[in-house]
mmCIF file of C-alpha atoms and ligand atoms in Angstrom:
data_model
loop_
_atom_site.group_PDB
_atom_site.id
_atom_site.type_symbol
_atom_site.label_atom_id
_atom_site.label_comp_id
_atom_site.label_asym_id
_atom_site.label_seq_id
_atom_site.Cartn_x
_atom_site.Cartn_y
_atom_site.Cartn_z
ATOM 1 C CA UNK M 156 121.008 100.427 87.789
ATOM 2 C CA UNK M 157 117.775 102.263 89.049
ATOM 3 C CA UNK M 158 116.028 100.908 91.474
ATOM 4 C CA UNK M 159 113.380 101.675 93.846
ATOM 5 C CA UNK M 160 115.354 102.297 97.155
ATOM 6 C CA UNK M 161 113.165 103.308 99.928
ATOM 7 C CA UNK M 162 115.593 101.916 102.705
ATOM 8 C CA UNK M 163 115.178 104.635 105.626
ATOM 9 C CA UNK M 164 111.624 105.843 104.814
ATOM 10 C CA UNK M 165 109.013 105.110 106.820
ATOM 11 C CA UNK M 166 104.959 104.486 105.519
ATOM 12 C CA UNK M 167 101.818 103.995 106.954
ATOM 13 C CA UNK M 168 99.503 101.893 105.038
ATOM 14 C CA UNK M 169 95.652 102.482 106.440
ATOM 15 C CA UNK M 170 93.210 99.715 105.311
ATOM 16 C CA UNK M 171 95.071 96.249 106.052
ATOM 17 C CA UNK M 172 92.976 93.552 108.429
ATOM 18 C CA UNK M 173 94.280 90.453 106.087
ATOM 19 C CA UNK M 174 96.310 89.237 103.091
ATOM 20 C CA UNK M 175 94.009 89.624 100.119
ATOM 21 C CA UNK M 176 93.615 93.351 99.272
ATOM 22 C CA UNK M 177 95.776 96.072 98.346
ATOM 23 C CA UNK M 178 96.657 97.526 101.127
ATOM 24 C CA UNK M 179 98.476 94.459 101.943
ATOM 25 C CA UNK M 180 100.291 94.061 98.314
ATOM 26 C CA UNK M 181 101.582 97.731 99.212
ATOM 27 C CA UNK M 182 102.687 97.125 102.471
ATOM 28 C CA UNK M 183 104.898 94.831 101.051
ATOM 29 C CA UNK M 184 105.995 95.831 97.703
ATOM 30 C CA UNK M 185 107.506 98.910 100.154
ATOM 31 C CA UNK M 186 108.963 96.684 102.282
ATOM 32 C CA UNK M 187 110.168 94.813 99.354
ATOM 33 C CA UNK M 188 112.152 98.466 98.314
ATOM 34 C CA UNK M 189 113.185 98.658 102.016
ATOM 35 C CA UNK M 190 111.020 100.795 104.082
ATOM 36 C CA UNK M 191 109.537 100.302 107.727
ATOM 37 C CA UNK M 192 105.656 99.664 107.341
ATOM 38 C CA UNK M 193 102.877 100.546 109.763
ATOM 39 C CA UNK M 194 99.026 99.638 109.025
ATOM 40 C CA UNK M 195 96.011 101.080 110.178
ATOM 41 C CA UNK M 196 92.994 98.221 110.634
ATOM 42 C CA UNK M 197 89.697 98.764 111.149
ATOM 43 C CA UNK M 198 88.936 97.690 114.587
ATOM 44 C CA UNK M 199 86.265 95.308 113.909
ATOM 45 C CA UNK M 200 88.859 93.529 111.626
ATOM 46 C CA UNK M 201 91.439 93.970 113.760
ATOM 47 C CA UNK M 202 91.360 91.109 116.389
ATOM 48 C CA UNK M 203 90.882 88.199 113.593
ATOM 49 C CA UNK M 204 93.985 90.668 111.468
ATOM 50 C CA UNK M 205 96.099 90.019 114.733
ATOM 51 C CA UNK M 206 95.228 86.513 115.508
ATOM 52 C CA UNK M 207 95.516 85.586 111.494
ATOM 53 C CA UNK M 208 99.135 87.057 112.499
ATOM 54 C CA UNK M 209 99.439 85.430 115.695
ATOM 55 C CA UNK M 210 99.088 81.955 114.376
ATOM 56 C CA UNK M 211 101.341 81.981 111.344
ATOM 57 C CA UNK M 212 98.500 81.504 108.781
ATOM 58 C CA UNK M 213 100.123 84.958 106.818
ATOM 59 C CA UNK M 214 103.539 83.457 107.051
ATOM 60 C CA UNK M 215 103.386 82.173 103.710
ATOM 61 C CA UNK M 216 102.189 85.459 101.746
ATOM 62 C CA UNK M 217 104.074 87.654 104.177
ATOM 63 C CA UNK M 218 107.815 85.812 102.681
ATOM 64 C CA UNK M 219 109.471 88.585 100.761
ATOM 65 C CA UNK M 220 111.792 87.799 98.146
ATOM 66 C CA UNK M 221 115.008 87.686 100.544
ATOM 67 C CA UNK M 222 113.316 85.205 102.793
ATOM 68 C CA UNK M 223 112.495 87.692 105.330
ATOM 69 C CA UNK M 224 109.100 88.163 107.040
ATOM 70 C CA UNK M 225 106.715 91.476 105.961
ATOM 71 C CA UNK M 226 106.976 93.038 109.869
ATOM 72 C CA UNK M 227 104.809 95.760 110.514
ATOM 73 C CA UNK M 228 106.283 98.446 113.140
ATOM 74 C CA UNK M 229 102.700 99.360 114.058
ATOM 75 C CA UNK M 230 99.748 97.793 114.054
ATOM 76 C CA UNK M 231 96.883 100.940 114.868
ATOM 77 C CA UNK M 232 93.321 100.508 115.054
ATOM 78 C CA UNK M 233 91.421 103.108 112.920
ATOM 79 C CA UNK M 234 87.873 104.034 111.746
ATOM 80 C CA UNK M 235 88.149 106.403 108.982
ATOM 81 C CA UNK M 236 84.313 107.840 109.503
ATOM 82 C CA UNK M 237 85.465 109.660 113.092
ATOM 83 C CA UNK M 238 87.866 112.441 112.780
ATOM 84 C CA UNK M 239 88.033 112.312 116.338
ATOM 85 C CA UNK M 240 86.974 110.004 119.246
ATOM 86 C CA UNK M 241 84.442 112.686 120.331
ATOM 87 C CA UNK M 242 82.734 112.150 117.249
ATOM 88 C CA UNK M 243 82.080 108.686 117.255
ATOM 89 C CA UNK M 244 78.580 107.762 119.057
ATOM 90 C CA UNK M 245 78.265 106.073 121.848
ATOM 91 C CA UNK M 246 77.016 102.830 120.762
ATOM 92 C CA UNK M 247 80.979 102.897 118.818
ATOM 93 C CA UNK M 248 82.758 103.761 121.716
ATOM 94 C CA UNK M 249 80.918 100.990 123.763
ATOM 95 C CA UNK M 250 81.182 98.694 121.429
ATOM 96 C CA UNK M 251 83.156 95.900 122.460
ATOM 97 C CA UNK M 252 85.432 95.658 119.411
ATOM 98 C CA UNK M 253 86.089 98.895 120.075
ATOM 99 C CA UNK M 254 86.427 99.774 123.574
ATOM 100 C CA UNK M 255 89.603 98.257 124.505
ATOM 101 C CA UNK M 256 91.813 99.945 120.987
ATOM 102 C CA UNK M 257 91.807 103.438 122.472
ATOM 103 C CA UNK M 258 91.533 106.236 120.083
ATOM 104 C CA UNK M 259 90.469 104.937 117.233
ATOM 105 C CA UNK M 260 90.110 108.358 114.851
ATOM 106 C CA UNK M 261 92.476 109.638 112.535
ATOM 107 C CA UNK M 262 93.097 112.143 115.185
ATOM 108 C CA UNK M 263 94.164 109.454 117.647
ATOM 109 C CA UNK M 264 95.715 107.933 114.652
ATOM 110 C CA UNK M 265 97.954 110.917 114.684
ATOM 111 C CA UNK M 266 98.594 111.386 117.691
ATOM 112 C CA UNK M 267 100.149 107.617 118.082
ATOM 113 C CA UNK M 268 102.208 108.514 114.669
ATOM 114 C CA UNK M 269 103.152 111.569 116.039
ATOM 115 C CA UNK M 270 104.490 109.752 119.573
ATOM 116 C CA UNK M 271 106.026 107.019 117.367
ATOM 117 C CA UNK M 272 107.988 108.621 115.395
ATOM 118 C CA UNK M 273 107.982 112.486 115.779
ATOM 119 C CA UNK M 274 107.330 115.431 113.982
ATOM 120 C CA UNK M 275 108.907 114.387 109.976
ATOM 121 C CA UNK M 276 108.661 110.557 111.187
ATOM 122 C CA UNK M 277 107.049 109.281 108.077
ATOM 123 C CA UNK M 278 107.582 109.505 104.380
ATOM 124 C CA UNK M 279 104.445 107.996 103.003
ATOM 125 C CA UNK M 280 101.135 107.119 103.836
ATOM 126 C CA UNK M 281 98.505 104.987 101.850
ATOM 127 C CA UNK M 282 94.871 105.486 101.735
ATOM 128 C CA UNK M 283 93.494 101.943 100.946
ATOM 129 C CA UNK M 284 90.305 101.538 102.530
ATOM 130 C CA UNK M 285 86.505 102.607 101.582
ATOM 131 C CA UNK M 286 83.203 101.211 102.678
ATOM 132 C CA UNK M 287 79.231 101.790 101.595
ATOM 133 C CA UNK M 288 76.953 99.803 103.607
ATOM 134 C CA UNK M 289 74.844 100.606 100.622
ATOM 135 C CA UNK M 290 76.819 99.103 98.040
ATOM 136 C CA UNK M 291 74.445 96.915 97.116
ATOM 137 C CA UNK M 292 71.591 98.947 95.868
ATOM 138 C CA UNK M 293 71.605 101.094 93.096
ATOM 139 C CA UNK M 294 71.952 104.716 92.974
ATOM 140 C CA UNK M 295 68.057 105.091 92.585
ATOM 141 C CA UNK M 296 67.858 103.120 95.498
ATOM 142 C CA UNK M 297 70.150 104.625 98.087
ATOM 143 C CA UNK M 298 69.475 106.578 101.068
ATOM 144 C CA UNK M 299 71.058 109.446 102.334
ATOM 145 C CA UNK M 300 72.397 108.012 105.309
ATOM 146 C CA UNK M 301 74.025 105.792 103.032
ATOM 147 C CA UNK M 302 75.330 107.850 100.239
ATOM 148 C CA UNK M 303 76.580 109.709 103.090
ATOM 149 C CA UNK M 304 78.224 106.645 105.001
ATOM 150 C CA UNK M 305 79.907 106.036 101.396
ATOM 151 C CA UNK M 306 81.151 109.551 100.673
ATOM 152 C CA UNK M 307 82.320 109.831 104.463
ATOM 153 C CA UNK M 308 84.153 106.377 105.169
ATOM 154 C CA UNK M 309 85.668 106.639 101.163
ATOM 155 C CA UNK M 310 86.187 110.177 100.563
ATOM 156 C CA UNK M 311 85.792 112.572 103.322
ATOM 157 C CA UNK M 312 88.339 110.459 105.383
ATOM 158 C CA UNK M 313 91.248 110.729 102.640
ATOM 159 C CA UNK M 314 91.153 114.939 103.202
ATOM 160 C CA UNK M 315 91.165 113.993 106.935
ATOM 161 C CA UNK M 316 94.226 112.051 106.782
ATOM 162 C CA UNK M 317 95.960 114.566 104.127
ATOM 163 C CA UNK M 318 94.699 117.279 106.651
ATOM 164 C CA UNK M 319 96.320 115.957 109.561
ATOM 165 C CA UNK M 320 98.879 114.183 108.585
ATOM 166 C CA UNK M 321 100.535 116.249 105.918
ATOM 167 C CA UNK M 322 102.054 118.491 108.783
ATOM 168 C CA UNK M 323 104.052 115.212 110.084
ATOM 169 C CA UNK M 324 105.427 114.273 106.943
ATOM 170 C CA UNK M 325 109.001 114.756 106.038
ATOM 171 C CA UNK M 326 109.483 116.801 103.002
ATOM 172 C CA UNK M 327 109.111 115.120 99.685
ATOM 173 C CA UNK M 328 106.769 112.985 101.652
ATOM 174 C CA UNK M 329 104.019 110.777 99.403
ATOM 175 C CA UNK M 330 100.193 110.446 100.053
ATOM 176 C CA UNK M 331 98.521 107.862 97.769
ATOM 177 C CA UNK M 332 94.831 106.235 97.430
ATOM 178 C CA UNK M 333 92.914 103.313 95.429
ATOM 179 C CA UNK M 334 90.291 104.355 93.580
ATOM 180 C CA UNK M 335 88.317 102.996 90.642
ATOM 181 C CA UNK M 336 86.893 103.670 87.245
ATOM 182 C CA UNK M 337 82.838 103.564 88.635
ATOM 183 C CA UNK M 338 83.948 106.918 89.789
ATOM 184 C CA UNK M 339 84.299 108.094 86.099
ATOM 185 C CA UNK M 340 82.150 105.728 84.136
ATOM 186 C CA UNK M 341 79.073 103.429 84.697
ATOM 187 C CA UNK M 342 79.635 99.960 86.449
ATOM 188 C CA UNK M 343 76.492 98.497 86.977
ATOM 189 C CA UNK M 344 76.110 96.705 90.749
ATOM 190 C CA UNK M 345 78.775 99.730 92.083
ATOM 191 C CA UNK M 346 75.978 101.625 93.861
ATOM 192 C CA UNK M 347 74.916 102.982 97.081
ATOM 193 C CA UNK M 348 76.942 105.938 96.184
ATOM 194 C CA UNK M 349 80.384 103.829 96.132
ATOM 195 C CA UNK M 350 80.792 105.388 92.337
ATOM 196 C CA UNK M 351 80.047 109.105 93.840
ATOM 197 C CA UNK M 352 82.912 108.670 96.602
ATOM 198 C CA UNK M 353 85.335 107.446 94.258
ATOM 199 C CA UNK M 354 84.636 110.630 91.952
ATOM 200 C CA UNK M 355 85.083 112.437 94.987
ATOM 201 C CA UNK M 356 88.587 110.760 96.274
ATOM 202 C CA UNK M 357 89.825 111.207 92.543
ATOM 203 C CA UNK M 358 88.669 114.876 92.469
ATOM 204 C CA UNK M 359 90.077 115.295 95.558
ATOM 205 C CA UNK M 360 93.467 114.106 94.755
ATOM 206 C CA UNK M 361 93.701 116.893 92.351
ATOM 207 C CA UNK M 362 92.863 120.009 94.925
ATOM 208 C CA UNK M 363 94.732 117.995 97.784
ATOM 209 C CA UNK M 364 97.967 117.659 95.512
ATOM 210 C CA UNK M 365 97.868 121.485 94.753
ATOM 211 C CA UNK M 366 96.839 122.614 98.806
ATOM 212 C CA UNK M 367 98.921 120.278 100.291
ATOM 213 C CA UNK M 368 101.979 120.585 97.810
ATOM 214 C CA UNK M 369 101.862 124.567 98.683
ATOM 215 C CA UNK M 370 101.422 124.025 102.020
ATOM 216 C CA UNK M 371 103.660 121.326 103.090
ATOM 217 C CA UNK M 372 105.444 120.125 99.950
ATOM 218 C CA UNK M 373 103.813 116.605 99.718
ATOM 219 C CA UNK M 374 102.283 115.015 96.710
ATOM 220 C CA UNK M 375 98.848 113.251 96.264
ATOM 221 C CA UNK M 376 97.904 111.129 93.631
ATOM 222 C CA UNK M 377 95.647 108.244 93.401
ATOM 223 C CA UNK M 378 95.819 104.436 91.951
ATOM 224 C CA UNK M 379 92.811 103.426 89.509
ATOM 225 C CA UNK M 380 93.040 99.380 89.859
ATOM 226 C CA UNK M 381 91.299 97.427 87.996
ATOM 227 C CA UNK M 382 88.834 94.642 89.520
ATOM 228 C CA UNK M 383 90.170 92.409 92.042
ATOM 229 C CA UNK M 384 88.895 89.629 94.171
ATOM 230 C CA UNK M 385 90.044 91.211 97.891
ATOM 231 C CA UNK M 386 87.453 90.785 100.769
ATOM 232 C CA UNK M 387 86.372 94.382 100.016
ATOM 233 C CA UNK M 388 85.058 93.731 96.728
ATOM 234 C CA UNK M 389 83.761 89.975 97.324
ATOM 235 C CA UNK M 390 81.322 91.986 99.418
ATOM 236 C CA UNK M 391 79.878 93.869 96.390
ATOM 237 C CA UNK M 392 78.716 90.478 94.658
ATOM 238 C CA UNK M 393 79.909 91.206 91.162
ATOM 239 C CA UNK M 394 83.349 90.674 91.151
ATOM 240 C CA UNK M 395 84.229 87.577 89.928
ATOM 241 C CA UNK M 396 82.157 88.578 87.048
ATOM 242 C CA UNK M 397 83.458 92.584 86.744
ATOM 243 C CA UNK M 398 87.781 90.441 86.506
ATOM 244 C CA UNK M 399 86.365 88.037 84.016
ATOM 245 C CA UNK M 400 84.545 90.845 81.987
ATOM 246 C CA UNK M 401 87.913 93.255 81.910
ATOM 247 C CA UNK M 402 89.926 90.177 81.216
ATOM 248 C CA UNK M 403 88.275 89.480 78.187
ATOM 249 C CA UNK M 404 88.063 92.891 76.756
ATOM 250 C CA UNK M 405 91.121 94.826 78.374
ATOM 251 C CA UNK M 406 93.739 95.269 75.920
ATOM 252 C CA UNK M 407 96.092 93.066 77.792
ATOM 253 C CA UNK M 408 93.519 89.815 77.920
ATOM 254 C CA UNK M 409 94.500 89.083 81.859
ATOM 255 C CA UNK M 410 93.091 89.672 85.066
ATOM 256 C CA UNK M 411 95.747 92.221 87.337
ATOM 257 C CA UNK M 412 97.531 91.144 90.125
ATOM 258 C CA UNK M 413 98.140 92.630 93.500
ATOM 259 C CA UNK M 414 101.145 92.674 93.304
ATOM 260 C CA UNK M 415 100.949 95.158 90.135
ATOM 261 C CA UNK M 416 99.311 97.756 92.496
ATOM 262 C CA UNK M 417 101.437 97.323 95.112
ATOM 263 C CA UNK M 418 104.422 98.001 92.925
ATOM 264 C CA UNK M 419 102.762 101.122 91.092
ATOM 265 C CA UNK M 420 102.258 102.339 94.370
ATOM 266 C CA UNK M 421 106.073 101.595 95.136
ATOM 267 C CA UNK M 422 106.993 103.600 92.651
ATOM 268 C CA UNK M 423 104.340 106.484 92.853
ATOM 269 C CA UNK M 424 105.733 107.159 96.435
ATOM 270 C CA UNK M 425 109.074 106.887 95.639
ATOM 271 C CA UNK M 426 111.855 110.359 94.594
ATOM 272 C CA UNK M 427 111.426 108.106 91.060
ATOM 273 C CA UNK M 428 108.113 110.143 90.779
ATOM 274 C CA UNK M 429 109.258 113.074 92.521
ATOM 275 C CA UNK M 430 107.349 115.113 89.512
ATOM 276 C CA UNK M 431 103.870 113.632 89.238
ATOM 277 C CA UNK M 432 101.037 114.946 91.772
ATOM 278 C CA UNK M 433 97.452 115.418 91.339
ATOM 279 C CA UNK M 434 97.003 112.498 88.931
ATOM 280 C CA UNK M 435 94.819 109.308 88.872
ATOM 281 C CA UNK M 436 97.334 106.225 87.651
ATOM 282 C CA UNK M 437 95.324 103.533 85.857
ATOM 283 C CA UNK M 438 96.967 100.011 87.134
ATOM 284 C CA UNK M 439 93.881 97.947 84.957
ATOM 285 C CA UNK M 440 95.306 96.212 81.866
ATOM 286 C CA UNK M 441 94.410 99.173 80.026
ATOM 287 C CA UNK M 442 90.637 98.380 80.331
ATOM 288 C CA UNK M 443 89.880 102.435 80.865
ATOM 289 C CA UNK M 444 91.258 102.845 77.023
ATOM 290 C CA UNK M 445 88.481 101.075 75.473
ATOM 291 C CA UNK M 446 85.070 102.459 74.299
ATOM 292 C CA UNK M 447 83.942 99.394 73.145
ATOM 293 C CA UNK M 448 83.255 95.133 74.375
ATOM 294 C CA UNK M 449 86.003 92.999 72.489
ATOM 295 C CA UNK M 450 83.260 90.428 72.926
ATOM 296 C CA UNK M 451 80.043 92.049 71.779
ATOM 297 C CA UNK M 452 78.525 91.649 68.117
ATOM 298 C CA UNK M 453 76.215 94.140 66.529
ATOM 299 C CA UNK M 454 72.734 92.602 65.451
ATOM 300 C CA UNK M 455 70.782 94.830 63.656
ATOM 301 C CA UNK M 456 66.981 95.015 65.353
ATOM 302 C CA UNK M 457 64.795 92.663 63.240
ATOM 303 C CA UNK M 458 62.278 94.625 60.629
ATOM 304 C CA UNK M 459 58.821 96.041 62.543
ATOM 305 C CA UNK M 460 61.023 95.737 65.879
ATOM 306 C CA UNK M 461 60.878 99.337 67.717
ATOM 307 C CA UNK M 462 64.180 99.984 68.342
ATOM 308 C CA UNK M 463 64.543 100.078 64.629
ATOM 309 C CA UNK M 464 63.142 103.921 64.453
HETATM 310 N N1 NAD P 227 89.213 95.232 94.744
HETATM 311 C C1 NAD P 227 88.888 95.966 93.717
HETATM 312 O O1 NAD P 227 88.389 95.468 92.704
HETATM 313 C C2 NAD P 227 89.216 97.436 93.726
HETATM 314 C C3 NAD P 227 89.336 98.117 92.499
HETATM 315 C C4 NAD P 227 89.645 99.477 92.525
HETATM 316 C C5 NAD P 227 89.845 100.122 93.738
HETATM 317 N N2 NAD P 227 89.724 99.421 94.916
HETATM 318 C C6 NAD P 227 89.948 100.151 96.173
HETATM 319 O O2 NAD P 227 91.065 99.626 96.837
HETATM 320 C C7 NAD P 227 90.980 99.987 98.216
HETATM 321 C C8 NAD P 227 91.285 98.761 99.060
HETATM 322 O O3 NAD P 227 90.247 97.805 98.889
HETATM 323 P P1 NAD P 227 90.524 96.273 98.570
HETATM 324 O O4 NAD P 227 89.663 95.920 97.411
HETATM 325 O O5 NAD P 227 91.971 95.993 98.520
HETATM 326 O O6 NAD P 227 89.829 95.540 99.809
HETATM 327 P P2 NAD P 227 90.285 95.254 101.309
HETATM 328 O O7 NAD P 227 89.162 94.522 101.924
HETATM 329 O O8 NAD P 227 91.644 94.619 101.350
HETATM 330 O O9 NAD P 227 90.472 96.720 101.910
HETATM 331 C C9 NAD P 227 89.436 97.530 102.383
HETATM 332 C C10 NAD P 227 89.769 97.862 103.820
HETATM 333 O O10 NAD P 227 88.959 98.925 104.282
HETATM 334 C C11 NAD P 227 88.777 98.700 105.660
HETATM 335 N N3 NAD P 227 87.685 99.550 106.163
HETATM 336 C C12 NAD P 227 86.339 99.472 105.910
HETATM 337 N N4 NAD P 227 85.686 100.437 106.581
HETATM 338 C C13 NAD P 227 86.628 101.136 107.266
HETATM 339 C C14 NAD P 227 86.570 102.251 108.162
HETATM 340 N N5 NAD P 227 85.411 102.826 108.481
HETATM 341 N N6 NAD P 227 87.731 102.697 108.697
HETATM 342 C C15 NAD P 227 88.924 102.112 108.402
HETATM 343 N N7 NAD P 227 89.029 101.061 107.562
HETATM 344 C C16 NAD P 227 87.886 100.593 107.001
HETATM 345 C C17 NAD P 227 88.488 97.202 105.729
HETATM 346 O O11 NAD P 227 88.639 96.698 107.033
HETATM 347 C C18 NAD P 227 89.554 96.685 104.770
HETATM 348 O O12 NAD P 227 90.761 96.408 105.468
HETATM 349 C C19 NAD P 227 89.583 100.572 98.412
HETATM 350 O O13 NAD P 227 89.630 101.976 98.353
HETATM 351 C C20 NAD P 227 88.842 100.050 97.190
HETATM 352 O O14 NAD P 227 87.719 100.820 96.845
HETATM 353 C C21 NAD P 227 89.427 98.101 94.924
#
């Protein structure tokens, strides 16, 4: 039979403070196939992520199918917008969410991998996190500070992580990230440069996958989900409306699950998919194939109407 058998690898999932978003749904479909999971939480998230944990309210969600709990070996804090602790400003560092995690940048990220496990500790590691405080507005509309934020917190910080992790990785080891189809095509309400990062991250995933697959023998791809109600995209205000949309005119009529990502991700990380790098994996229902609304009906423009020329 083939299976996904991941027993004895090791991943690090970055992007996990709860039980409703991807990263989560990856943590444990790889669990599922038998490897140790660590996260990476952002440390504003973090103390509700370990108290959620603390009190059993996960218990249910974390079950995997032999009746065992999700564990995670690690539990880091990390802010993907400081490569290294020096960076982050002071108002950060003082911060009081912040100033009791230690180093909280991918370079003290490292460093704990790298004291956790070694030099070749871990197999795969997971990109699943983004942020644009300008999400809101549209493109016309968005500073540079914020395109920036967007670009840095959603893009930048995936090269970091290849960059610096990539030399700790065992060989045949697996970096993957969630992306999504704004970053290729129009979705209206995806702004404050959100759509420009995830071009970026999928662009990225191509050069990555060829430097890093010279250089340390690692591949890179990336996950194109389609919409999904996590606390991430609740935030954006047009979700509930972006799942019903691609349910109705996807060419599987349904909504994705989760659980679908999470075990695409399984997979794309696992020797099964020893041969594909550099590519951008749609996990959407096939909503990306279509270049037209199911739903929509063509009206001609009434006669003396302006459109009509
Ligand atoms: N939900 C969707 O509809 C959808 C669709 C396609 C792609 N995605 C992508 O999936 C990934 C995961 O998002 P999700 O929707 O599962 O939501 P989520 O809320 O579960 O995950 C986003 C995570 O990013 C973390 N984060 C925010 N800023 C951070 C920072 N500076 N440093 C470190 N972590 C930070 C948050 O704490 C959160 O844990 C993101 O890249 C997102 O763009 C989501």
């Amino acid at each position: 039979m083939l299976t996904i058998d991941l027993s004895g690898k090791r991943a690090l999932v970055a992007g996990v403070a709860d039980d409703g978003g991807f990263g989560f749904a990856i943590a444990k479909s790889l669990a599922e196939a038998g490897a140790r999971v660590s996260v990476a939480t952002w440390p504003p998230a973090l103390g509700i992520f370990q108290t959620l944990l603390r009190r059993g309210k996960m218990n249910e969600s974390r079950t995997l199918s032999n009746g065992q709990p999700l564990e995670f070996e690690h539990i880091y804090p990390l802010d993907a917008a400081y490569d290294t602790l020096a960076a982050a400003p002071p108002e950060i560092v003082e911060n009081k969410r912040y100033k009791e995690v230690g180093d909280f940048s991918v370079a003290g990220l490292v460093e704990r991998v790298r004291a956790d496990f070694g030099e070749g500790g871990i197999d795969f590691v997971v990109h699943s996190l983004a942020n644009g405080p300008e999400v809101r507005k549209p493109l016309l509309d968005t500073s540079r500070e914020g395109y920036l934020a967007a670009m840095s917190v959603s893009a930048y910080s995936m090269v970091s992580m290849v960059a610096r992790l990539a030399p700790l990785m065992k060989p045949g080891g697996a970096f993957l990230s969630l992306t999504y189809m704004a970053g290729e095509r129009v979705i209206p309400g995806y702004g404050g440069g959100m759509s420009s990062a995830k071009a970026a991250l999928e662009s990225d995933t191509r050069t990555l996958a060829y430097e890093a697959g010279r250089k340390y023998g690692v591949r890179v791809n990336t996950i194109s989900a389609g919409p999904w109600a996590s606390r991430a995209a609740s935030a954006i205000g047009i979700i509930d409306e972006m799942v019903a949309y691609c349910a109705r005119n996807s060419p599987l009529p349904e909504g994705i699950t989760a659980k679908e990502v999470g075990d695409t991700a399984a997979f794309l990380l696992s020797p099964l998919a020893s041969g594909i790098t550099g590519t951008t994996v749609y996990v959407d229902k096939g909503y990306h194939a279509m270049g037209k609304a199911v739903e929509a009906r063509y009206s001609p423009p009434p006669e003396g109407d302006p459109q009509a020329e």
